[in-house]
Short mmCIF file of C-alpha atoms in Angstrom, two decimals:
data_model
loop_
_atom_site.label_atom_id
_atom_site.label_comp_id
_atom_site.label_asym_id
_atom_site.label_seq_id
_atom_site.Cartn_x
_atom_site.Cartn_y
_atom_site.Cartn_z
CA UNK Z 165 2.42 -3.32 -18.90
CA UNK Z 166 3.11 -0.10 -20.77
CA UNK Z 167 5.25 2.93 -19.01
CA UNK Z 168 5.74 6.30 -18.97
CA UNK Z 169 8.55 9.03 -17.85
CA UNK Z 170 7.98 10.11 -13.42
CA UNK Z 171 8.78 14.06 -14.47
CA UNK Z 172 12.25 14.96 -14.89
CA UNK Z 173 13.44 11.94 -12.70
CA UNK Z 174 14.22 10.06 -16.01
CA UNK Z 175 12.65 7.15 -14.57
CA UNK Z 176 10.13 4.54 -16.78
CA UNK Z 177 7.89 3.63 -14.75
CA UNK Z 178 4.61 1.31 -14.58
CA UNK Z 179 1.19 3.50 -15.94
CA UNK Z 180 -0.09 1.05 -13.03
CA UNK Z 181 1.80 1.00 -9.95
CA UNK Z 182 1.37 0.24 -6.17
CA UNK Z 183 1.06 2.24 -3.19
CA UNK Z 184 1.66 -0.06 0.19
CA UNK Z 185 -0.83 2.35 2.66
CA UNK Z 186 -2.53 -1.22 2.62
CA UNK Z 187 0.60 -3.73 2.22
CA UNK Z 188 1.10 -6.43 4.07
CA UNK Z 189 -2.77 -6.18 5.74
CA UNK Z 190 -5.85 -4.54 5.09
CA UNK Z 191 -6.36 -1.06 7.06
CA UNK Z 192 -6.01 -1.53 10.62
CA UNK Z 193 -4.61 -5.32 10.66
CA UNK Z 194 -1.83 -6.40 11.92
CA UNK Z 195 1.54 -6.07 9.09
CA UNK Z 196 1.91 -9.69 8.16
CA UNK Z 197 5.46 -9.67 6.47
CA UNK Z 198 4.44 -12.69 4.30
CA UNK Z 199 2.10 -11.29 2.98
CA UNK Z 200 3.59 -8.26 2.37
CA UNK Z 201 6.60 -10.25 0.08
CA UNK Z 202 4.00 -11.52 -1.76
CA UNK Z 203 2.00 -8.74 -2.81
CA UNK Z 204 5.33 -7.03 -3.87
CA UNK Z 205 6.77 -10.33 -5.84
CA UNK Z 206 3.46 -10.54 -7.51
CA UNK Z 207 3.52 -6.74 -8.72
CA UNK Z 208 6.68 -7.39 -10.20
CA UNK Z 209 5.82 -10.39 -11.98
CA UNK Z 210 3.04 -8.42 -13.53
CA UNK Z 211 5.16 -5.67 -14.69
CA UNK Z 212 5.10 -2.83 -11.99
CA UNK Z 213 8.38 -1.34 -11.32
CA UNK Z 214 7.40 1.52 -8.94
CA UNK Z 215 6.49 1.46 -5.14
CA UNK Z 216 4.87 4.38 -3.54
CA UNK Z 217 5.03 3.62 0.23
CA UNK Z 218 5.82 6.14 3.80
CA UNK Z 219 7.82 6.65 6.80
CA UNK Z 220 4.25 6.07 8.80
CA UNK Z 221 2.92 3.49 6.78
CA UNK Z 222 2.23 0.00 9.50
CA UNK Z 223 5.17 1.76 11.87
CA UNK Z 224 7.91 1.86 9.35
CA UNK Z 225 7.02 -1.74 8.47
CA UNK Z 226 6.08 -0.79 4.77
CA UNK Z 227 9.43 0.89 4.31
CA UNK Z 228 10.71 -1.89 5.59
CA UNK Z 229 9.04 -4.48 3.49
CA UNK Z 230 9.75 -2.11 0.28
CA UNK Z 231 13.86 -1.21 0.59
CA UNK Z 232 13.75 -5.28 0.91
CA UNK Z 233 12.57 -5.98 -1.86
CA UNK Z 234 14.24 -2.87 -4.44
CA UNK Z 235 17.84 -4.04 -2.90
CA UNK Z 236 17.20 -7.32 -4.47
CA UNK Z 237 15.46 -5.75 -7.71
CA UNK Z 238 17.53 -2.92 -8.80
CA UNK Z 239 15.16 -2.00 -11.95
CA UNK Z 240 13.12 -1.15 -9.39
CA UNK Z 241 12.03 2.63 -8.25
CA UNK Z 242 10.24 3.69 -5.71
CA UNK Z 243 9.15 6.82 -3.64
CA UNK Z 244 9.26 7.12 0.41
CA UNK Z 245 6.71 9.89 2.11
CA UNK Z 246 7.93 11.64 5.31
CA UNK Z 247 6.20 14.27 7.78
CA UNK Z 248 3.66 12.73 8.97
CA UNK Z 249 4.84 9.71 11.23
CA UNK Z 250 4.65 12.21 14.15
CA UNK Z 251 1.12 13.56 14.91
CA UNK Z 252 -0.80 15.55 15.09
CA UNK Z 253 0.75 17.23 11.87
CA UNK Z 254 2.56 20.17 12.43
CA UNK Z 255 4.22 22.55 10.22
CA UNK Z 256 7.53 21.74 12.26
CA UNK Z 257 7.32 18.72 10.99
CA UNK Z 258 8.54 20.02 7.69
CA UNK Z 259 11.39 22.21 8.96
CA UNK Z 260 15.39 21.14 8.13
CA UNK Z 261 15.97 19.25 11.45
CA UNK Z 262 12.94 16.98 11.04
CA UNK Z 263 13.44 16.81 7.53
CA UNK Z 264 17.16 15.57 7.95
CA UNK Z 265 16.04 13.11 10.63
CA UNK Z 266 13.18 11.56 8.77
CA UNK Z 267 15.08 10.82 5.72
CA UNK Z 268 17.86 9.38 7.93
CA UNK Z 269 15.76 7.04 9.52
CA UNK Z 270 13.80 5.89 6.07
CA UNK Z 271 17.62 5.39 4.62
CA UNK Z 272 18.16 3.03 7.77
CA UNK Z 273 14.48 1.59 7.24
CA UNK Z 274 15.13 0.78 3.66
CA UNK Z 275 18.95 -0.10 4.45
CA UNK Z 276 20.14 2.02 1.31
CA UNK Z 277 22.55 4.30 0.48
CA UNK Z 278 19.98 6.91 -1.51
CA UNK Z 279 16.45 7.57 -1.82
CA UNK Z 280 15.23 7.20 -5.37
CA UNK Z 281 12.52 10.09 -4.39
CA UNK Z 282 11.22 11.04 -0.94
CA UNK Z 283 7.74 13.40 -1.01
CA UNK Z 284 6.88 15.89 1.29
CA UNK Z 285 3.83 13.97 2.70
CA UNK Z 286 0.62 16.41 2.59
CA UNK Z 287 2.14 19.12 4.53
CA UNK Z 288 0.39 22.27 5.77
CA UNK Z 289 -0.66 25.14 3.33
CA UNK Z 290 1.79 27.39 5.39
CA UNK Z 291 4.63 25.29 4.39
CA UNK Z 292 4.40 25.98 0.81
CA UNK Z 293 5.81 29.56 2.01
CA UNK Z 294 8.14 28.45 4.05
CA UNK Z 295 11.30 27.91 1.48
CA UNK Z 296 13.83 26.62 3.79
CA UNK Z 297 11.82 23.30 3.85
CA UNK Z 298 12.31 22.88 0.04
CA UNK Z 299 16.07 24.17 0.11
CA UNK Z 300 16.97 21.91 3.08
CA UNK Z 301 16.03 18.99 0.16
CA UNK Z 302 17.53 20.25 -2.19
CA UNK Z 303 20.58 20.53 0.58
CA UNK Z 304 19.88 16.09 1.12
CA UNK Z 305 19.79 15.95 -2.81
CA UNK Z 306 23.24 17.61 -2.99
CA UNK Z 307 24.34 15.22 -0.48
CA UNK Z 308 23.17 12.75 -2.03
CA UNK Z 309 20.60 11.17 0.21
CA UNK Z 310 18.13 11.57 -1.90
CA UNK Z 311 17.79 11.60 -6.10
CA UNK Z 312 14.74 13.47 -6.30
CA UNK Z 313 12.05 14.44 -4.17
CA UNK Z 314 8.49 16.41 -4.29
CA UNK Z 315 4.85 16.41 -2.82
CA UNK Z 316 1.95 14.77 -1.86
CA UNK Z 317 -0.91 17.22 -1.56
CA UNK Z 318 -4.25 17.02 -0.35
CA UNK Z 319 -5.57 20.36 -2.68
CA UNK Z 320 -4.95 21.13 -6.08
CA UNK Z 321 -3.41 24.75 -4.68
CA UNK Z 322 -1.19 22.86 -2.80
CA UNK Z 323 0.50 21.17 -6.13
CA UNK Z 324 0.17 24.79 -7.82
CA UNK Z 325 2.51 26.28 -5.55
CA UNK Z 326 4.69 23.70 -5.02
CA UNK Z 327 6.25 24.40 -9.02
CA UNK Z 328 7.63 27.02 -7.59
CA UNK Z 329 10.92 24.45 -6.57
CA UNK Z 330 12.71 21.95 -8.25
CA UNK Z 331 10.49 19.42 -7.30
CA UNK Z 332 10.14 16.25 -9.56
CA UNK Z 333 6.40 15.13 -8.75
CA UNK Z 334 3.16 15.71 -7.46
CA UNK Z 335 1.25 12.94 -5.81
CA UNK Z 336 -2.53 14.11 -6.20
CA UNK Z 337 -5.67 12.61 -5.62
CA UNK Z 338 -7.28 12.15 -8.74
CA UNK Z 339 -9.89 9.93 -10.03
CA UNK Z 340 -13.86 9.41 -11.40
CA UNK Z 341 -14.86 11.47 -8.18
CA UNK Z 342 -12.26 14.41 -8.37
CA UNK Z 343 -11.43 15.17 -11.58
CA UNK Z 344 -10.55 19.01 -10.50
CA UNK Z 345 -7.01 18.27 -11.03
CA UNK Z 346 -7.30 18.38 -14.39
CA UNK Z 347 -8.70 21.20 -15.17
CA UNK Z 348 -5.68 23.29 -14.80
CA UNK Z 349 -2.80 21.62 -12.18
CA UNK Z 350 -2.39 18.88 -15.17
CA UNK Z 351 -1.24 21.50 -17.81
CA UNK Z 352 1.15 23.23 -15.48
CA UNK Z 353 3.05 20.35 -14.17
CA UNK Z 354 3.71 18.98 -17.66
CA UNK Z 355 5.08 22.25 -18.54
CA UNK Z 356 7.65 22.37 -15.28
CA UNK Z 357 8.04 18.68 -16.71
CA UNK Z 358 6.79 17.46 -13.00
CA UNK Z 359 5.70 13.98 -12.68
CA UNK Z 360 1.89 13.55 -11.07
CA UNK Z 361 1.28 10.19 -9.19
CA UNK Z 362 -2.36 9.45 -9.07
CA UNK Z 363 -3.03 8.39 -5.64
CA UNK Z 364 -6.75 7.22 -3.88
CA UNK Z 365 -7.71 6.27 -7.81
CA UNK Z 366 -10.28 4.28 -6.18
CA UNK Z 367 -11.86 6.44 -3.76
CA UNK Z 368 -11.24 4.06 -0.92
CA UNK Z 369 -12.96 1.33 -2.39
CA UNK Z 370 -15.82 2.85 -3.87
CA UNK Z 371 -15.09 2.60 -7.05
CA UNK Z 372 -14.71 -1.27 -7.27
CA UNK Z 373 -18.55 -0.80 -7.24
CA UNK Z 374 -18.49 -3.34 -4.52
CA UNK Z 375 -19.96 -1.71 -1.84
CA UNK Z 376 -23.58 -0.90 -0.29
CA UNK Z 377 -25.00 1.21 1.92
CA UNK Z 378 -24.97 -2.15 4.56
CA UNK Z 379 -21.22 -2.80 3.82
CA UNK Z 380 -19.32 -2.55 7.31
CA UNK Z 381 -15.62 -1.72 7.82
CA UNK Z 382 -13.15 -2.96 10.11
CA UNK Z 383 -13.38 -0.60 13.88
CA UNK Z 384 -9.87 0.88 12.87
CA UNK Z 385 -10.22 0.98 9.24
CA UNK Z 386 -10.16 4.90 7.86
CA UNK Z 387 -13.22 4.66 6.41
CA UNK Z 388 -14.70 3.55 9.86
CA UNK Z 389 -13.08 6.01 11.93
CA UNK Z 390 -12.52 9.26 9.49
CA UNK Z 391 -15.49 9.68 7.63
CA UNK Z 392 -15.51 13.05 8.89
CA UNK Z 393 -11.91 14.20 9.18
CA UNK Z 394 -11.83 12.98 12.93
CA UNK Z 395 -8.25 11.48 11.95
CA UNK Z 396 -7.08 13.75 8.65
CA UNK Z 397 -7.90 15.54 5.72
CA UNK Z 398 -11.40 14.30 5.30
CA UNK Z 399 -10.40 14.05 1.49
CA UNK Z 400 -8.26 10.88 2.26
CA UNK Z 401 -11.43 8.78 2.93
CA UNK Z 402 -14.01 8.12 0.05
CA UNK Z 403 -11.99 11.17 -1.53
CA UNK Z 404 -14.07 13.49 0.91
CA UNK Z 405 -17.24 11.98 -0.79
CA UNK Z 406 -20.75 10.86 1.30
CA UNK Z 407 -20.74 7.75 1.51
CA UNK Z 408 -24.06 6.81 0.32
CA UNK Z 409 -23.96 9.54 -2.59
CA UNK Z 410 -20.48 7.72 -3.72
CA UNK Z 411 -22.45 3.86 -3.36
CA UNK Z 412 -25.02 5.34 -5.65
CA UNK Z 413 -22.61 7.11 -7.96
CA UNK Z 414 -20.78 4.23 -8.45
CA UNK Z 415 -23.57 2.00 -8.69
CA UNK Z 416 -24.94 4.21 -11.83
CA UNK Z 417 -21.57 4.39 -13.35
CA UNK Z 418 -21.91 0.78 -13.79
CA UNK Z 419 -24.85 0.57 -15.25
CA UNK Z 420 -24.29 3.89 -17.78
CA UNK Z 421 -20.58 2.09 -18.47
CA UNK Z 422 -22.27 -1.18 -19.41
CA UNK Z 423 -19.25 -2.85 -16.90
CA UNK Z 424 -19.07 -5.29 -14.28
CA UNK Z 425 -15.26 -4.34 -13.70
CA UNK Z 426 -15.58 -0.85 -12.76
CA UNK Z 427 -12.19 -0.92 -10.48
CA UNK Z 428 -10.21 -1.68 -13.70
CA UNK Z 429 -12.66 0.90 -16.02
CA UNK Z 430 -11.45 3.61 -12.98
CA UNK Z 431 -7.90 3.17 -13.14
CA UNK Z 432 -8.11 3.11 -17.02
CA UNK Z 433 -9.94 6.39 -16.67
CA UNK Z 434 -7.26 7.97 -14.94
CA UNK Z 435 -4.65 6.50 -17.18
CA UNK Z 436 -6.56 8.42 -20.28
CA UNK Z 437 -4.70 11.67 -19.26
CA UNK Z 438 -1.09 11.64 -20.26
CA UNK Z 439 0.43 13.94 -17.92
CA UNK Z 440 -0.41 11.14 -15.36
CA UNK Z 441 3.04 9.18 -14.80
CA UNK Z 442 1.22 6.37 -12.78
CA UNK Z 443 -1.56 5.35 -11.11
CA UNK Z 444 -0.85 4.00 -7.74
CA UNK Z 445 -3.91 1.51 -6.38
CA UNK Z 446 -3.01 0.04 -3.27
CA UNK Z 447 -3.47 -4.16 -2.39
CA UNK Z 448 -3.48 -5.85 0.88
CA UNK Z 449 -2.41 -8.87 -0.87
CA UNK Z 450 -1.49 -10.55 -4.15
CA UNK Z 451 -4.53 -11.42 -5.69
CA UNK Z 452 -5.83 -7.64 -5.41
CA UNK Z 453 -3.10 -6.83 -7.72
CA UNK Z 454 -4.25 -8.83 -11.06
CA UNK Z 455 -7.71 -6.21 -10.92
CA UNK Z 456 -5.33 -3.76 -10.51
CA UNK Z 457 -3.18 -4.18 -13.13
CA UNK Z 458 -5.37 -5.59 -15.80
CA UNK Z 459 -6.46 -1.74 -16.28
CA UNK Z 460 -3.36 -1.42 -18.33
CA UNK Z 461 -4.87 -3.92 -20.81
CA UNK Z 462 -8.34 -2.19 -21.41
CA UNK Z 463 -8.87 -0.28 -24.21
CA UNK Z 464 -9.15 3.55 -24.01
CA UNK Z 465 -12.69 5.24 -22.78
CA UNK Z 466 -14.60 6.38 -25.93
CA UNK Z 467 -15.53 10.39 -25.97
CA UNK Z 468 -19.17 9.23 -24.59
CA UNK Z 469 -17.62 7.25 -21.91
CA UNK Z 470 -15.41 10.36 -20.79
CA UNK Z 471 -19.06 12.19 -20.75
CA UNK Z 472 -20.44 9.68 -18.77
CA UNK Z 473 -18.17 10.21 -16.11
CA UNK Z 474 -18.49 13.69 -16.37
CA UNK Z 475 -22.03 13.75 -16.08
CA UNK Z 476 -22.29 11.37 -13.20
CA UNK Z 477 -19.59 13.98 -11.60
CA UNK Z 478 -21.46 16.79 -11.83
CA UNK Z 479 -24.71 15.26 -10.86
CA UNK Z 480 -23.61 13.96 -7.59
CA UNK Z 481 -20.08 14.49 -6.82
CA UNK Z 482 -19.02 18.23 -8.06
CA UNK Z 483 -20.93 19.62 -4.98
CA UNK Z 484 -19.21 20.16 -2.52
CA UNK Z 485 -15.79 17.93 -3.59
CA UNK Z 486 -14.92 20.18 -6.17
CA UNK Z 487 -15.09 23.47 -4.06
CA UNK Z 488 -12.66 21.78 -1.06
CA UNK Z 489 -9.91 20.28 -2.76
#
């Protein structure tokens, strides 16, 4: 496992890390702590020293599951998300009050004393302008409830004007179907020396080149239920791509790439742009995590690889994905 620096946290963390949206059970399963344990024990043995997990995440379960395990693995670091237990989302959600209760109650979740980071999780556009919800952290950070904190966004404009405070990353999705990120948002946060956590690096799953246009999802699973935004940002499912366009994307990405291991080939994409900190693929249990972090071993994408994804991007993906987030 090689690492890099999360922004001006000072942290070293994993290139491959973990989100826990899935831990402990696959999208709309029952949490099974067990398995949870696992997953996390088997991350670590592999090298990954980072969590990215939620207040909302399986009911507080994953925060649960998480502070666990970092109180009895102290090299660990991690990052909690908070705002969007409580639906629908609402900019309120983001004001002081909430934002002192929520980190309360993910400091009694994880039972410690500080939060390594805690990210603002996807608020609305209209909280960007709001600067009492970014001075209230910085109020928790002088208080020392929290180290560090910052933003997950759903649009590159989002991350843009969140430089505008101290925050210490950006959790973005970013991956062979969105590369807009990079374009611009990269440069600027390594200038403000702000972390970027590559989140939904697999596009839901379409990227493993697994699936079909006859592959069927659990009834609750998110890729069942908010294909078209019916739940949230429509960009949180297949990274706001058509399904069938992102089956046969994927399926000629294999073939161009010459690979039968196009999960690990995606994550090593992502990993070929340095102002990513970490990649964070999520697992709903241990033996997802070897695919996962066996991307740090690959060798880097040649220049006609890079154009290979690029070319399948623009083909199929750039319109409309690039003009909506």
């Amino acid at each position: 496992m090689k690492f890099r620096t999360l922004g001006k946290t000072g942290y070293s963390v994993s290139e491959v890390s973990l989100g826990t949206w899935q831990l402990g059970g696959k999208w709309g399963t029952p949490f099974d702590p067990k398995d949870a344990r696992d997953t996390l024990e088997e991350a670590y043995d592999r090298g990954v020293n980072f969590f990215d997990t939620a207040d909302g995440y399986q009911d507080g379960q994953s925060e649960k599951a998480v502070g666990e395990f970092v109180r009895n693995h102290p090299d660990v670091h991690y990052t909690t998300k908070i705002g969007r237990k409580e639906m629908p989302l609402d900019i309120k959600h983001f004001d002081p009050t909430h934002l002192d209760r929520y980190v309360d109650e993910s400091l009694q979740n994880m039972g410690v004393d500080s939060l390594d980071m805690v990210l603002l999780h996807c608020p609305p556009m209209m909280n960007y302008y709001m600067p009492e919800t970014f001075f209230e952290l910085d109020k928790l950070k002088q208080a020392g409830k929290i180290q560090n904190y910052g933003v997950s966004v759903e649009r590159v404009e989002e991350g843009i004007k969140a430089l505008d405070y101290d925050i210490s990353a950006v959790e973005i999705i970013f991956n062979m179907f969105r590369l807009r990120p990079a374009d611009l948002f990269f440069g600027l946060a390594k200038k403000n020396n702000v972390g970027i956590l590559a989140r939904v690096p697999l596009a839901s799953g379409l990227l493993t080149g697994k699936f079909t246009a006859d592959t069927k999802f659990a009834p609750e699973d998110h890729r069942t239920t908010n294909r078209h935004g019916e739940q949230f940002d429509k960009g949180e499912t297949f990274s706001g791509v058509d399904y069938l366009t992102g089956v046969k994307a994927a399926a000629e990405l294999k073939q161009r790439l010459g690979t039968d291991n196009l999960a690990a080939m995606a994550l090593r994409f992502i990993l070929m742009y340095d102002a990513v900190s970490a990649v964070i693929p999520g697992a709903s249990n241990p033996t997802q995590i070897e695919r996962n972090t066996t991307a740090a071993d690959l060798p880097a994408l040649t220049d006609a690889q890079m154009q290979i994804v690029r070319d399948v991007y623009d083909q199929h993906i750039k319109n409309p994905v690039e003009y909506l987030w």
